[in-house]
Amino acid sequence: MSLPTARSTLTEFLLARIAEDEASARAAGGLAWLDGDHPTRSAVIADAAGDAVVYSEGIAWEPQATHIARWHPARVLVECEVKRRLIAEHLEPCPTLRLLGLTYCDHEDYLEDWRP
């Protein structure tokens, strides 16, 4: 939980969340994952280096494995760059930034007055 010392702008908030997403993707290897033909109770995903990444929480089923592979670290890194470029092209009160903010509306630092 972060302690609010001063109200951040929507741009500052977005850039902080993007940095968190990027750090998480890099910590996960930063590579693409591929879902394989594996039992439906777990997902074994191979990253670009050929290392196995195993997901097993409760009963994982094929759509979960596909979703996990689709949102792989390499894709998240590209999305972080895209979001940063969009932010650079728009002004603080822009509706586009407010829409980007919705991605993080469940974050404790999100302010409801940013909602479009």
CSV table of C-alpha atoms in Angstrom, one decimal:
chain,number,residue,atom,x,y,z
A,1,MET,CA,0.0,0.0,0.0
A,2,SER,CA,1.4,3.3,-1.0
A,3,LEU,CA,1.1,6.3,1.3
A,4,PRO,CA,-0.3,9.4,-0.5
A,5,THR,CA,2.0,12.3,0.0
A,6,ALA,CA,0.6,14.4,-2.8
A,7,ARG,CA,-2.1,13.9,-5.3
A,8,SER,CA,-0.5,12.4,-8.5
A,9,THR,CA,-1.7,13.3,-11.9
A,10,LEU,CA,-3.3,10.8,-14.2
A,11,THR,CA,-0.2,10.8,-16.3
A,12,GLU,CA,2.0,10.1,-13.3
A,13,PHE,CA,-0.4,7.3,-12.1
A,14,LEU,CA,-0.4,5.7,-15.6
A,15,LEU,CA,3.4,5.8,-16.0
A,16,ALA,CA,3.8,4.2,-12.5
A,17,ARG,CA,1.4,1.4,-13.3
A,18,ILE,CA,3.1,0.8,-16.7
A,19,ALA,CA,6.5,0.6,-14.9
A,20,GLU,CA,5.0,-2.0,-12.5
A,21,ASP,CA,3.7,-4.0,-15.5
A,22,GLU,CA,7.0,-3.8,-17.2
A,23,ALA,CA,9.0,-4.9,-14.1
A,24,SER,CA,6.7,-7.9,-13.6
A,25,ALA,CA,7.1,-8.9,-17.3
A,26,ARG,CA,10.9,-8.6,-17.1
A,27,ALA,CA,10.9,-10.6,-13.8
A,28,ALA,CA,9.0,-13.3,-15.6
A,29,GLY,CA,11.7,-13.5,-18.3
A,30,GLY,CA,10.4,-11.0,-20.8
A,31,LEU,CA,9.9,-13.8,-23.4
A,32,ALA,CA,7.0,-15.2,-25.3
A,33,TRP,CA,5.3,-18.3,-24.0
A,34,LEU,CA,3.5,-20.9,-26.0
A,35,ASP,CA,0.8,-23.1,-24.6
A,36,GLY,CA,1.2,-26.8,-25.4
A,37,ASP,CA,-0.8,-29.9,-25.6
A,38,HIS,CA,-0.9,-30.8,-21.9
A,39,PRO,CA,-3.3,-32.2,-19.3
A,40,THR,CA,-6.1,-29.8,-18.5
A,41,ARG,CA,-5.3,-29.7,-14.7
A,42,SER,CA,-2.2,-27.6,-15.3
A,43,ALA,CA,-0.7,-25.5,-18.0
A,44,VAL,CA,2.9,-26.2,-19.0
A,45,ILE,CA,4.1,-23.3,-21.1
A,46,ALA,CA,7.4,-23.1,-22.9
A,47,ASP,CA,9.2,-19.7,-23.1
A,48,ALA,CA,11.3,-18.7,-26.1
A,49,ALA,CA,14.4,-20.2,-24.4
A,50,GLY,CA,12.6,-23.6,-24.2
A,51,ASP,CA,12.3,-23.5,-20.4
A,52,ALA,CA,9.0,-24.8,-19.0
A,53,VAL,CA,6.8,-22.5,-17.0
A,54,VAL,CA,4.1,-24.4,-15.0
A,55,TYR,CA,0.8,-23.0,-13.9
A,56,SER,CA,-1.2,-25.1,-11.5
A,57,GLU,CA,-3.7,-23.5,-9.3
A,58,GLY,CA,-6.9,-25.4,-8.6
A,59,ILE,CA,-8.0,-26.8,-11.9
A,60,ALA,CA,-6.5,-25.1,-14.9
A,61,TRP,CA,-8.2,-25.8,-18.1
A,62,GLU,CA,-7.3,-25.3,-21.7
A,63,PRO,CA,-8.7,-21.7,-22.1
A,64,GLN,CA,-6.7,-20.7,-19.0
A,65,ALA,CA,-3.5,-22.1,-20.5
A,66,THR,CA,-4.2,-20.3,-23.8
A,67,HIS,CA,-4.9,-17.0,-22.0
A,68,ILE,CA,-1.7,-17.3,-19.9
A,69,ALA,CA,0.3,-17.9,-23.0
A,70,ARG,CA,-1.4,-15.1,-24.9
A,71,TRP,CA,-0.5,-12.5,-22.2
A,72,HIS,CA,3.1,-13.5,-22.1
A,73,PRO,CA,5.9,-11.2,-20.8
A,74,ALA,CA,7.1,-10.2,-24.3
A,75,ARG,CA,3.6,-9.0,-25.2
A,76,VAL,CA,3.3,-7.1,-22.0
A,77,LEU,CA,6.6,-5.3,-22.7
A,78,VAL,CA,5.3,-4.2,-26.1
A,79,GLU,CA,2.0,-3.0,-24.6
A,80,CYS,CA,4.0,-1.0,-22.0
A,81,GLU,CA,5.8,0.8,-24.8
A,82,VAL,CA,2.6,1.4,-26.8
A,83,LYS,CA,0.9,2.9,-23.7
A,84,ARG,CA,3.9,5.2,-23.0
A,85,ARG,CA,3.8,6.4,-26.6
A,86,LEU,CA,0.1,7.1,-26.4
A,87,ILE,CA,0.6,9.0,-23.1
A,88,ALA,CA,3.3,11.1,-24.8
A,89,GLU,CA,0.8,12.1,-27.6
A,90,HIS,CA,-2.0,13.2,-25.3
A,91,LEU,CA,-2.6,16.0,-22.7
A,92,GLU,CA,-3.5,15.3,-19.1
A,93,PRO,CA,-7.3,15.8,-19.3
A,94,CYS,CA,-7.6,13.9,-22.6
A,95,PRO,CA,-10.3,11.3,-22.8
A,96,THR,CA,-7.8,8.8,-24.2
A,97,LEU,CA,-5.7,8.9,-21.0
A,98,ARG,CA,-8.9,8.5,-18.9
A,99,LEU,CA,-9.7,5.4,-21.0
A,100,LEU,CA,-6.1,4.0,-20.4
A,101,GLY,CA,-6.6,4.6,-16.7
A,102,LEU,CA,-9.6,2.3,-16.6
A,103,THR,CA,-7.1,-0.6,-17.0
A,104,TYR,CA,-6.0,0.2,-13.5
A,105,CYS,CA,-9.2,1.3,-11.9
A,106,ASP,CA,-8.9,-1.4,-9.2
A,107,HIS,CA,-5.6,0.1,-8.0
A,108,GLU,CA,-5.7,1.8,-4.6
A,109,ASP,CA,-4.3,5.0,-6.0
A,110,TYR,CA,-6.8,5.3,-8.8
A,111,LEU,CA,-9.0,8.4,-8.4
A,112,GLU,CA,-12.7,8.2,-9.4
A,113,ASP,CA,-12.6,11.7,-10.9
A,114,TRP,CA,-10.3,10.2,-13.6
A,115,ARG,CA,-13.1,7.8,-14.7
A,116,PRO,CA,-14.4,8.8,-18.2
